[in-house]
Coordinates of C-alpha atoms and ligand atoms in Angstrom, one line a residue:
X1 CA 83.3 62.7 112.3
X2 CA 79.7 61.7 112.1
X3 CA 77.2 63.5 114.3
X4 CA 77.2 62.0 117.8
X5 CA 80.4 59.9 117.2
X6 CA 82.6 59.7 120.3
X7 CA 85.8 57.8 119.8
X8 CA 87.8 57.6 123.0
X9 CA 91.2 55.8 123.6
X10 CA 93.5 54.7 126.4
X11 CA 97.2 54.5 125.8
X12 CA 98.3 51.1 124.7
X13 CA 100.2 49.4 127.4
X14 CA 103.7 48.0 127.3
X15 CA 103.6 44.3 127.8
X16 CA 106.9 44.0 129.5
X17 CA 105.2 43.7 132.9
X18 CA 101.8 43.2 134.5
X19 CA 99.3 46.0 135.1
X20 CA 99.2 48.0 138.3
X21 CA 96.5 50.4 139.6
X22 CA 98.0 53.3 137.6
X23 CA 97.2 51.5 134.4
X24 CA 93.7 50.5 135.7
X25 CA 93.1 54.2 136.5
X26 CA 93.5 55.3 132.9
X27 CA 91.3 52.4 131.8
X28 CA 88.5 53.3 134.2
X29 CA 88.5 57.0 133.4
X30 CA 88.2 56.3 129.6
X31 CA 85.5 53.6 130.3
X32 CA 83.4 56.0 132.5
X33 CA 83.5 58.6 129.7
X34 CA 82.6 56.0 127.0
X35 CA 79.7 54.6 129.1
X36 CA 78.5 58.2 129.8
X37 CA 78.5 59.0 126.1
X38 CA 76.8 55.8 125.2
X39 CA 74.1 56.7 127.6
X40 CA 73.9 60.1 126.1
X41 CA 72.9 58.7 122.7
X42 CA 76.3 59.0 121.1
X43 CA 77.9 56.4 119.0
X44 CA 80.7 55.9 121.5
X45 CA 83.7 53.6 120.8
X46 CA 86.3 52.8 123.4
X47 CA 89.6 51.5 122.2
X48 CA 92.4 50.0 124.3
X49 CA 95.2 47.6 123.7
X50 CA 98.9 46.8 124.0
X51 CA 102.2 48.2 122.8
X52 CA 104.3 45.2 122.0
X53 CA 107.4 46.2 120.0
X54 CA 110.6 47.8 120.9
X55 CA 113.7 47.1 122.9
X56 CA 112.1 47.0 126.3
X57 CA 109.8 44.1 125.4
X58 CA 112.6 42.4 123.4
X59 CA 114.9 42.4 126.4
X60 CA 112.2 41.2 128.8
X61 CA 111.5 38.3 126.5
X62 CA 115.1 37.4 126.1
X63 CA 115.6 37.5 129.9
X64 CA 112.7 35.1 130.2
X65 CA 114.0 32.8 127.5
X66 CA 111.1 33.2 125.0
X67 CA 110.5 35.0 121.8
X68 CA 109.1 38.6 122.1
X69 CA 105.9 37.4 120.4
X70 CA 105.5 34.5 122.8
X71 CA 106.1 36.9 125.7
X72 CA 103.5 39.4 124.4
X73 CA 100.9 36.7 123.8
X74 CA 101.4 35.4 127.3
X75 CA 101.1 38.8 128.9
X76 CA 98.1 39.9 126.8
X77 CA 96.2 36.7 127.7
X78 CA 97.2 36.4 131.4
X79 CA 97.5 40.0 132.5
X80 CA 96.2 42.7 130.1
X81 CA 92.9 41.3 128.9
X82 CA 92.1 40.0 132.4
X83 CA 92.6 43.6 133.7
X84 CA 89.6 44.7 131.7
X85 CA 87.4 42.2 133.5
X86 CA 88.9 43.1 136.9
X87 CA 87.9 46.7 136.6
X88 CA 84.9 46.1 134.4
X89 CA 85.8 47.8 131.2
X90 CA 83.3 47.8 128.3
X91 CA 85.8 48.3 125.5
X92 CA 84.7 48.0 121.9
X93 CA 88.0 47.0 120.5
X94 CA 91.4 45.8 121.7
X95 CA 94.4 46.4 119.4
X96 CA 97.8 44.8 119.6
X97 CA 100.6 46.4 117.7
X98 CA 101.5 42.9 116.4
X99 CA 98.0 42.7 114.8
X100 CA 98.3 42.4 111.0
X101 CA 95.7 45.2 110.6
X102 CA 98.1 47.5 112.5
X103 CA 101.4 46.4 111.0
X104 CA 100.2 46.7 107.4
X105 CA 98.5 50.0 107.7
X106 CA 101.2 51.5 109.9
X107 CA 103.5 50.7 107.0
X108 CA 101.1 52.4 104.5
X109 CA 101.2 55.5 106.7
X110 CA 105.0 55.5 106.7
X111 CA 105.3 54.9 103.0
X112 CA 102.9 57.8 102.4
X113 CA 105.1 60.2 104.6
X114 CA 108.2 59.0 102.7
X115 CA 106.6 59.6 99.3
X116 CA 105.5 63.0 100.4
X117 CA 109.1 64.0 101.4
X118 CA 108.6 64.2 105.1
X119 CA 111.3 61.6 105.9
X120 CA 115.1 61.7 105.3
X121 CA 118.2 59.7 106.2
X122 CA 120.4 61.0 109.0
X123 CA 122.7 60.0 111.8
X124 CA 121.5 59.9 115.4
X125 CA 123.9 60.3 118.2
X126 CA 122.6 60.8 121.7
X127 CA 121.1 59.1 124.8
X128 CA 118.2 56.7 124.8
X129 CA 116.2 55.4 127.8
X130 CA 114.8 51.9 127.1
X131 CA 112.4 52.3 130.1
X132 CA 110.8 55.3 128.5
X133 CA 111.6 54.1 124.9
X134 CA 112.6 57.7 124.3
X135 CA 115.6 59.7 123.0
X136 CA 116.8 62.0 125.8
X137 CA 118.3 65.4 126.0
X138 CA 121.0 66.0 128.6
X139 CA 118.5 68.2 130.4
X140 CA 116.3 65.1 130.9
X141 CA 119.1 63.3 132.8
X142 CA 120.3 63.3 136.4
X143 CA 123.3 61.9 138.3
X144 CA 122.8 58.3 139.3
X145 CA 122.9 57.2 142.9
X146 CA 123.7 53.8 144.6
X147 CA 124.9 51.3 142.0
X148 CA 124.7 53.9 139.3
X149 CA 126.8 56.6 141.0
X150 CA 129.0 58.3 138.4
X151 CA 126.6 57.6 135.6
X152 CA 123.9 59.7 134.0
X153 CA 120.4 58.2 134.6
X154 CA 116.9 58.8 133.3
X155 CA 115.1 61.2 135.7
X156 CA 112.0 59.0 135.5
X157 CA 113.4 55.5 135.7
X158 CA 116.6 56.3 137.8
X159 CA 118.4 53.8 135.5
X160 CA 121.3 54.5 133.2
X161 CA 120.6 55.7 129.7
X162 CA 122.4 54.3 126.6
X163 CA 124.5 56.2 124.2
X164 CA 123.3 55.5 120.6
X165 CA 125.1 56.1 117.4
X166 CA 123.0 54.9 114.5
X167 CA 122.0 55.7 111.0
X168 CA 118.3 56.4 111.2
X169 CA 115.4 57.7 109.3
X170 CA 114.1 61.0 110.5
X171 CA 110.7 62.6 110.4
X172 CA 110.9 66.4 109.6
X173 CA 108.9 67.3 112.7
X174 CA 110.6 70.7 113.1
X175 CA 108.6 71.8 110.0
X176 CA 105.3 71.6 112.0
X177 CA 106.2 73.8 115.0
X178 CA 104.3 76.8 113.7
X179 CA 101.2 74.8 112.8
X180 CA 101.2 73.1 116.2
X181 CA 101.4 76.4 118.0
X182 CA 98.5 77.7 115.9
X183 CA 96.5 74.6 116.8
X184 CA 97.0 75.1 120.5
X185 CA 96.1 78.8 120.2
X186 CA 93.1 78.3 118.0
X187 CA 91.7 75.3 119.8
X188 CA 92.5 75.7 123.6
X189 CA 90.6 72.4 124.2
X190 CA 93.1 70.4 122.1
X191 CA 95.4 69.8 125.1
X192 CA 93.8 69.8 128.5
X193 CA 93.9 70.4 131.4
X194 CA 95.3 74.0 131.2
X195 CA 98.6 73.1 133.0
X196 CA 99.2 70.4 130.4
X197 CA 98.4 72.8 127.6
X198 CA 100.9 75.4 129.0
X199 CA 103.6 72.8 129.3
X200 CA 103.2 71.6 125.8
X201 CA 103.0 75.1 124.4
X202 CA 106.2 76.2 126.1
X203 CA 108.0 73.0 125.0
X204 CA 107.1 73.7 121.3
X205 CA 108.0 77.4 121.6
X206 CA 111.5 76.4 122.6
X207 CA 111.8 74.9 119.1
X208 CA 111.3 71.4 117.7
X209 CA 113.9 69.0 116.5
X210 CA 113.3 66.3 113.8
X211 CA 112.5 62.9 115.2
X212 CA 114.5 59.7 114.6
X213 CA 111.8 57.2 113.6
X214 CA 113.7 54.0 113.0
X215 CA 116.2 51.7 114.7
X216 CA 118.6 49.2 113.0
X217 CA 120.4 47.6 115.9
X218 CA 117.6 45.1 116.7
X219 CA 114.7 43.8 114.7
X220 CA 111.6 43.5 117.0
X221 CA 109.3 46.0 115.3
X222 CA 107.5 46.9 112.1
X223 CA 109.8 46.9 109.2
X224 CA 110.4 50.2 107.5
X225 CA 108.7 49.5 104.1
X226 CA 111.5 50.9 101.9
X227 CA 114.4 49.6 103.9
X228 CA 113.8 46.3 105.7
X229 CA 117.1 46.6 107.7
X230 CA 115.3 49.1 109.9
X231 CA 112.3 48.8 112.2
X232 CA 110.0 51.6 113.1
X233 CA 110.7 53.5 116.3
X234 CA 108.3 52.0 118.9
X235 CA 106.5 55.3 119.7
X236 CA 105.9 56.1 116.0
X237 CA 104.5 52.6 115.6
X238 CA 102.4 52.8 118.8
X239 CA 100.7 56.2 118.1
X240 CA 99.4 54.8 114.8
X241 CA 97.3 52.3 116.7
X242 CA 94.6 55.0 117.2
X243 CA 94.0 55.2 113.4
X244 CA 94.8 51.6 112.4
X245 CA 92.2 50.3 114.8
X246 CA 89.6 52.7 113.4
X247 CA 90.0 51.5 109.8
X248 CA 92.8 53.8 108.5
X249 CA 94.2 52.3 105.2
X250 CA 91.6 49.6 105.0
X251 CA 88.1 50.9 105.7
X252 CA 87.6 54.6 104.7
X253 CA 84.0 54.7 105.7
X254 CA 84.6 53.3 109.2
X255 CA 87.6 55.7 109.6
X256 CA 85.5 58.7 108.6
X257 CA 82.8 57.7 111.0
X258 CA 85.1 57.4 114.0
X259 CA 88.0 59.7 113.7
X260 CA 89.0 62.1 115.3
X261 CA 89.5 60.7 118.8
X262 CA 89.7 61.9 122.4
X263 CA 92.9 60.5 123.8
X264 CA 93.2 59.9 127.6
X265 CA 96.8 59.7 128.6
X266 CA 99.0 60.0 131.6
X267 CA 100.9 63.3 131.8
X268 CA 104.2 61.4 131.4
X269 CA 103.3 60.6 127.8
X270 CA 101.6 63.9 127.0
X271 CA 104.3 65.2 124.6
X272 CA 104.1 62.2 122.4
X273 CA 100.4 62.7 122.0
X274 CA 100.2 66.5 121.9
X275 CA 103.3 67.2 119.8
X276 CA 104.6 64.2 117.8
X277 CA 101.2 62.7 117.1
X278 CA 99.5 65.7 115.6
X279 CA 102.6 66.5 113.6
X280 CA 102.5 63.0 112.1
X281 CA 98.9 63.5 111.2
X282 CA 99.4 66.9 109.7
X283 CA 102.2 65.5 107.6
X284 CA 99.8 62.7 106.4
X285 CA 97.0 65.2 105.8
X286 CA 94.8 63.6 108.4
X287 CA 92.7 65.6 110.9
X288 CA 94.3 66.0 114.3
X289 CA 92.7 64.4 117.4
X290 CA 89.7 66.1 119.0
X291 CA 91.5 66.3 122.3
X292 CA 94.4 65.0 124.3
X293 CA 93.7 64.9 128.0
X294 CA 96.6 64.4 130.4
X295 CA 95.7 62.9 133.7
X296 CA 97.9 62.9 136.8
X297 CA 99.7 60.1 138.5
X298 CA 98.7 57.9 141.3
X299 CA 101.2 58.4 144.0
X300 CA 102.2 55.9 146.6
X301 CA 104.3 57.3 149.5
X302 CA 104.6 60.6 147.5
X303 CA 106.1 59.0 144.4
X304 CA 104.6 57.9 141.1
X305 CA 103.6 54.4 141.6
X306 CA 105.5 52.0 139.4
X307 CA 106.4 48.4 139.1
X308 CA 110.1 49.2 138.4
X309 CA 110.3 51.1 141.7
X310 CA 108.4 48.2 143.4
X311 CA 105.5 50.4 144.5
X312 CA 103.1 48.8 142.1
X313 CA 99.8 47.6 143.5
X314 CA 97.8 45.0 141.4
X315 CA 94.2 46.1 140.7
X316 CA 92.9 42.8 142.0
X317 CA 94.4 43.5 145.4
X318 CA 91.7 46.1 145.7
X319 CA 88.9 44.5 143.8
X320 CA 89.1 41.2 145.5
X321 CA 88.1 42.9 148.8
X322 CA 86.1 45.9 147.6
X323 CA 84.8 44.9 144.2
X324 CA 85.2 46.6 140.9
X325 CA 82.5 49.3 141.5
X326 CA 84.4 50.5 144.6
X327 CA 87.6 50.6 142.7
X328 CA 86.0 52.7 139.9
X329 CA 84.2 55.0 142.3
X330 CA 87.1 55.6 144.6
X331 CA 89.6 56.7 141.9
X332 CA 87.1 58.7 140.0
X333 CA 85.9 60.5 143.1
X334 CA 88.9 61.0 145.2
X335 CA 91.3 62.3 142.6
X336 CA 90.6 65.5 140.5
X337 CA 90.9 64.2 137.0
X338 CA 94.0 65.9 135.6
X339 CA 95.8 66.1 138.9
X340 CA 98.0 63.7 140.9
X341 CA 96.4 61.9 143.7
X342 CA 97.8 59.8 146.6
X343 CA 96.4 56.3 147.1
X344 CA 96.0 55.0 150.6
X345 CA 94.2 51.9 151.9
X346 CA 92.8 54.0 154.8
X347 CA 91.3 56.6 152.4
X348 CA 89.8 53.9 150.2
X349 CA 88.2 52.1 153.2
X350 CA 86.9 55.3 154.7
X351 CA 85.2 56.3 151.5
X352 CA 83.9 52.9 150.9
X353 CA 82.3 52.8 154.3
X354 CA 81.0 56.4 154.5
X355 CA 80.1 57.2 150.9
X356 CA 79.2 53.8 149.2
X357 CA 78.0 51.7 152.1
X358 CA 76.4 54.2 154.4
X359 CA 75.6 57.0 152.0
X360 CA 74.4 55.3 148.9
X361 CA 73.9 51.6 149.7
X362 CA 72.0 52.2 152.9
X363 CA 69.7 54.7 151.3
X364 CA 68.8 52.2 148.6
X365 CA 68.2 49.4 151.0
X366 CA 66.1 51.5 153.4
X367 CA 63.8 52.9 150.8
X368 CA 63.2 49.6 149.1
X369 CA 62.7 47.9 152.4
X370 CA 60.1 50.5 153.3
X371 CA 58.2 50.1 150.1
X372 CA 58.2 46.4 150.6
X373 CA 57.1 46.7 154.2
X374 CA 54.5 49.5 154.1
X375 CA 53.2 49.1 150.5
X376 CA 53.6 45.4 149.7
X377 CA 56.3 46.4 147.2
X378 CA 53.9 48.5 145.1
X379 CA 55.5 51.9 144.3
X380 CA 53.0 54.6 145.3
X381 CA 51.8 56.4 142.2
X382 CA 50.4 59.8 141.7
X383 CA 48.0 58.6 139.1
X384 CA 46.5 55.9 141.3
X385 CA 46.1 58.3 144.2
X386 CA 48.4 56.3 146.5
X387 CA 50.7 59.4 146.5
X388 CA 49.3 62.9 147.0
X389 CA 50.3 66.4 146.2
X390 CA 53.9 67.4 146.5
X391 CA 55.1 69.6 149.3
X392 CA 58.0 72.0 149.1
X393 CA 60.3 69.3 150.5
X394 CA 59.3 66.8 147.7
X395 CA 59.7 69.5 145.0
X396 CA 63.1 70.4 146.4
X397 CA 64.2 66.8 145.8
X398 CA 62.9 66.9 142.2
X399 CA 64.7 70.2 141.7
X400 CA 67.9 68.7 142.9
X401 CA 67.5 65.7 140.6
X402 CA 67.2 68.0 137.7
X403 CA 70.0 70.3 138.8
X404 CA 72.5 67.5 139.4
X405 CA 71.6 65.8 136.1
X406 CA 72.4 69.0 134.2
X407 CA 75.5 69.7 136.3
X408 CA 77.0 66.2 135.9
X409 CA 76.3 66.4 132.1
X410 CA 78.2 69.7 131.9
X411 CA 81.1 68.5 134.0
X412 CA 81.5 65.3 131.9
X413 CA 81.7 67.5 128.8
X414 CA 84.9 69.0 130.3
X415 CA 86.1 65.6 131.5
X416 CA 85.7 66.7 135.2
X417 CA 84.6 63.3 136.3
X418 CA 85.3 64.0 140.0
X419 CA 83.1 67.1 139.8
X420 CA 80.3 65.2 138.1
X421 CA 80.4 62.6 140.9
X422 CA 80.4 65.3 143.6
X423 CA 77.3 66.8 142.0
X424 CA 75.5 63.5 142.0
X425 CA 76.4 62.9 145.6
X426 CA 74.5 66.1 146.5
X427 CA 71.4 64.1 145.6
X428 CA 72.6 61.1 147.7
X429 CA 73.0 63.4 150.7
X430 CA 69.8 65.3 150.2
X431 CA 67.8 62.1 149.9
X432 CA 69.3 60.8 153.1
X433 CA 68.4 64.1 154.8
X434 CA 64.9 64.0 153.3
X435 CA 64.2 60.5 154.7
X436 CA 65.4 61.5 158.1
X437 CA 63.2 64.6 158.1
X438 CA 60.1 63.0 156.7
X439 CA 60.3 59.9 159.0
X440 CA 58.2 57.5 156.8
X441 CA 58.3 55.0 159.7
X442 CA 56.3 57.4 161.8
X443 CA 53.9 58.2 158.9
X444 CA 53.4 54.5 158.5
X445 CA 52.0 54.2 162.0
X446 CA 49.1 56.6 161.4
X447 CA 46.4 55.6 158.8
X448 CA 45.6 59.3 158.3
X449 CA 49.1 59.9 156.9
X450 CA 48.9 57.1 154.4
X451 CA 48.8 59.4 151.4
X452 CA 51.7 61.4 152.7
X453 CA 53.7 58.2 153.2
X454 CA 53.0 57.3 149.6
X455 CA 54.3 60.7 148.4
X456 CA 57.4 60.4 150.4
X457 CA 58.2 56.9 149.2
X458 CA 57.3 57.8 145.6
X459 CA 59.7 60.8 145.8
X460 CA 62.5 58.7 147.3
X461 CA 62.1 55.9 144.7
X462 CA 62.3 58.4 141.9
X463 CA 65.4 59.9 143.4
X464 CA 66.9 56.4 143.6
X465 CA 66.1 55.9 139.9
X466 CA 67.8 59.1 139.0
X467 CA 70.9 58.0 141.0
X468 CA 70.9 54.5 139.4
X469 CA 71.0 56.1 135.9
X470 CA 73.5 58.9 136.7
X471 CA 75.9 56.5 138.6
X472 CA 75.7 53.6 136.1
X473 CA 78.7 54.7 134.1
X474 CA 80.8 54.6 137.3
X475 CA 79.4 51.8 139.4
X476 CA 77.6 49.6 136.8
X477 CA 77.3 46.5 139.0
X478 CA 75.6 48.1 142.0
X479 CA 73.3 50.4 139.9
X480 CA 72.3 47.4 137.8
X481 CA 71.1 45.6 140.9
X482 CA 69.3 48.8 142.1
X483 CA 67.6 49.3 138.8
X484 CA 66.3 45.8 138.8
X485 CA 65.0 46.2 142.4
X486 CA 63.3 49.4 141.5
X487 CA 61.4 47.7 138.7
X488 CA 63.1 49.9 136.1
X489 CA 62.1 49.3 132.5
X490 CA 64.7 47.8 130.1
X491 CA 68.4 47.7 130.4
X492 CA 70.0 50.4 132.7
X493 CA 72.7 50.9 130.1
X494 CA 70.1 52.1 127.7
X495 CA 68.8 54.9 130.0
X496 CA 69.8 58.4 129.0
X497 CA 72.0 60.1 131.6
X498 CA 71.2 63.5 130.4
X499 CA 67.5 62.9 131.1
X500 CA 68.1 60.8 134.3
X501 CA 65.8 62.9 136.5
X502 CA 62.8 62.4 134.2
X503 CA 62.3 58.8 135.3
X504 CA 58.8 58.5 136.9
X505 CA 59.1 55.2 138.7
X506 CA 58.3 51.5 138.0
X507 CA 55.4 49.5 139.3
X508 CA 56.9 47.3 142.0
X509 CA 60.1 47.0 143.9
X510 CA 61.8 43.8 144.7
X511 CA 64.2 42.9 147.5
X512 CA 67.7 44.3 147.3
X513 CA 70.8 42.7 148.8
X514 CA 73.2 45.2 150.4
X515 CA 75.0 47.0 147.5
X516 CA 78.2 47.6 149.4
X517 CA 78.4 45.0 152.2
X518 CA 80.3 45.7 155.3
X519 CA 84.0 44.7 155.1
X520 CA 85.0 43.3 158.4
X521 CA 88.8 43.7 158.3
X522 CA 91.0 45.1 155.7
X523 CA 94.3 43.5 155.6
X524 CA 96.8 45.6 153.7
X525 CA 98.8 43.3 151.5
X526 CA 102.3 43.1 152.8
X527 CA 103.8 42.7 149.4
X528 CA 102.8 45.7 147.3
Ligands
MSP601 N1 103.1 52.2 125.6 C1 103.1 53.5 126.1 C2 101.9 54.2 125.6 C3 101.7 54.2 124.1 S1 100.2 55.0 123.6 C4 100.4 55.2 122.0 C5 103.1 53.6 127.6 N2 102.7 52.5 128.2 S2 102.7 52.3 129.8 O1 102.2 50.9 130.0 O2 104.0 52.6 130.3 O3 101.8 53.3 130.4 C6 100.5 53.4 130.0 C7 99.7 54.5 130.8 O4 99.7 54.2 132.2 C8 100.3 55.9 130.7 O5 99.2 56.8 130.4 C9 100.8 56.2 132.0 O6 100.7 57.5 132.4 C10 99.9 55.4 132.9 N3 100.5 55.2 134.2 C11 101.6 54.4 134.5 N4 101.8 54.6 135.9 C12 100.9 55.5 136.4 C13 100.6 56.0 137.7 N5 101.4 55.7 138.7 N6 99.5 56.7 137.8 C14 98.7 57.0 136.8 N7 98.9 56.6 135.5 C15 100.1 55.8 135.3 O7 103.5 54.6 128.1

């Protein structure tokens, strides 16, 4: 890893269906972290993409009367790439597991493991859940209800599992249990948050089995290079995207400059990333990821939101009314990153109104309107004598700017995005209190308090500048408008977040439209 490199990934999404807000949540979190790191001077690289092989996609395509590749192409173009625009993701790459760069280099990886003796031929007999694309232990299954009464069903999908009996290739994963445990012990940050780390550690302590890594009963997948009658197990194929997209097998220099990555994943797919994936890399002699962070689920009505259970909400249902910034802000602020969180339209509307519209948007509009009205748009400057000495109240705002800049930077280092936002909001609240207390509209009436008016507006404008920079990774659209209205130099995306408070103000402000306009009535879509 080169100095300052920050390679961050989202899971690659199954293309059997269209995205819902749970998928968008993962995307937004990774994007916020990538933007933050870019604005910290790091060479940040955000990878996302799609997981297109396996039985689940094959069956969906057959049910729709098209080939799996046609189905994947359609979903990628009409649903998954558009999702990135809907929630304003600035990804650097988009990998599809049907890309040649992936297929060819995944095969190289497999051949290497085979040559090194990590793979053997065996027989698999057991249960498989196509929804999870995962081999199941009986302890993962529950008794079915309704139409599935009398059958064993997957605890996650509530659908029957299938009994498989196949000749497969196996990866000797069991050989890596000790090394994995040593990794979790020596590098407590490898799996986070703490609850996820504990879960993974106790899972590995119970002992690891070898992993079946091929299927021969269907052919929608990457061919096993030494035996073309088998395709690679879809998870083994999918995990490799993180290295094939970064140049593994084809561009050693690029690979060395990016790898290892920080993986953001939902807690349901933690084991694949924190157990199978590092074991695969250890076998291949490649450095393990920097970190695997398992976030929680978005719950609707107390249950994990999912399309298969018909609780899925399309991201555009929210962004069409509230905009992409509000989507990003809401999910990053309202849910502790790493824990589950319930989504409700009421909570979203309440936070939109009180925090974004009244708290932040209004503050920005009022301050800019006052500079326009009382100072003809010229930002009062200390150097020109239009602003005077600072009082304790002004200095307190400056101190808060510095404090929240440092606190937010420290929180982002531990991926505590919600805490970073809560810190920044202290500045929003303090600035609102400051304006109420200083009453610039009263100062403006008295020619003798002209200089004091200048100091107050100068202080408020600087505070807004700090907010624009610190909030730009989360709400890039609104802060971009604010930055322009404040007369900020250069592109907001080029301003350093870790030095946000140092901004000293532009020359002139220009008019600002309401950043978070009032939403008259929120109609909850009937068909979630
Ligand atoms: N294709 C695999 C990942 C392979 S990565 C090498 C996969 N795809 S998925 O489309 O089913 O899920 C992708 C991500 O969406 C997962 O991180 C999953 O946790 C997340 N979410 C799906 N539903 C979710 C919620 N209701 N809430 C939060 N995240 C959710 O798994």
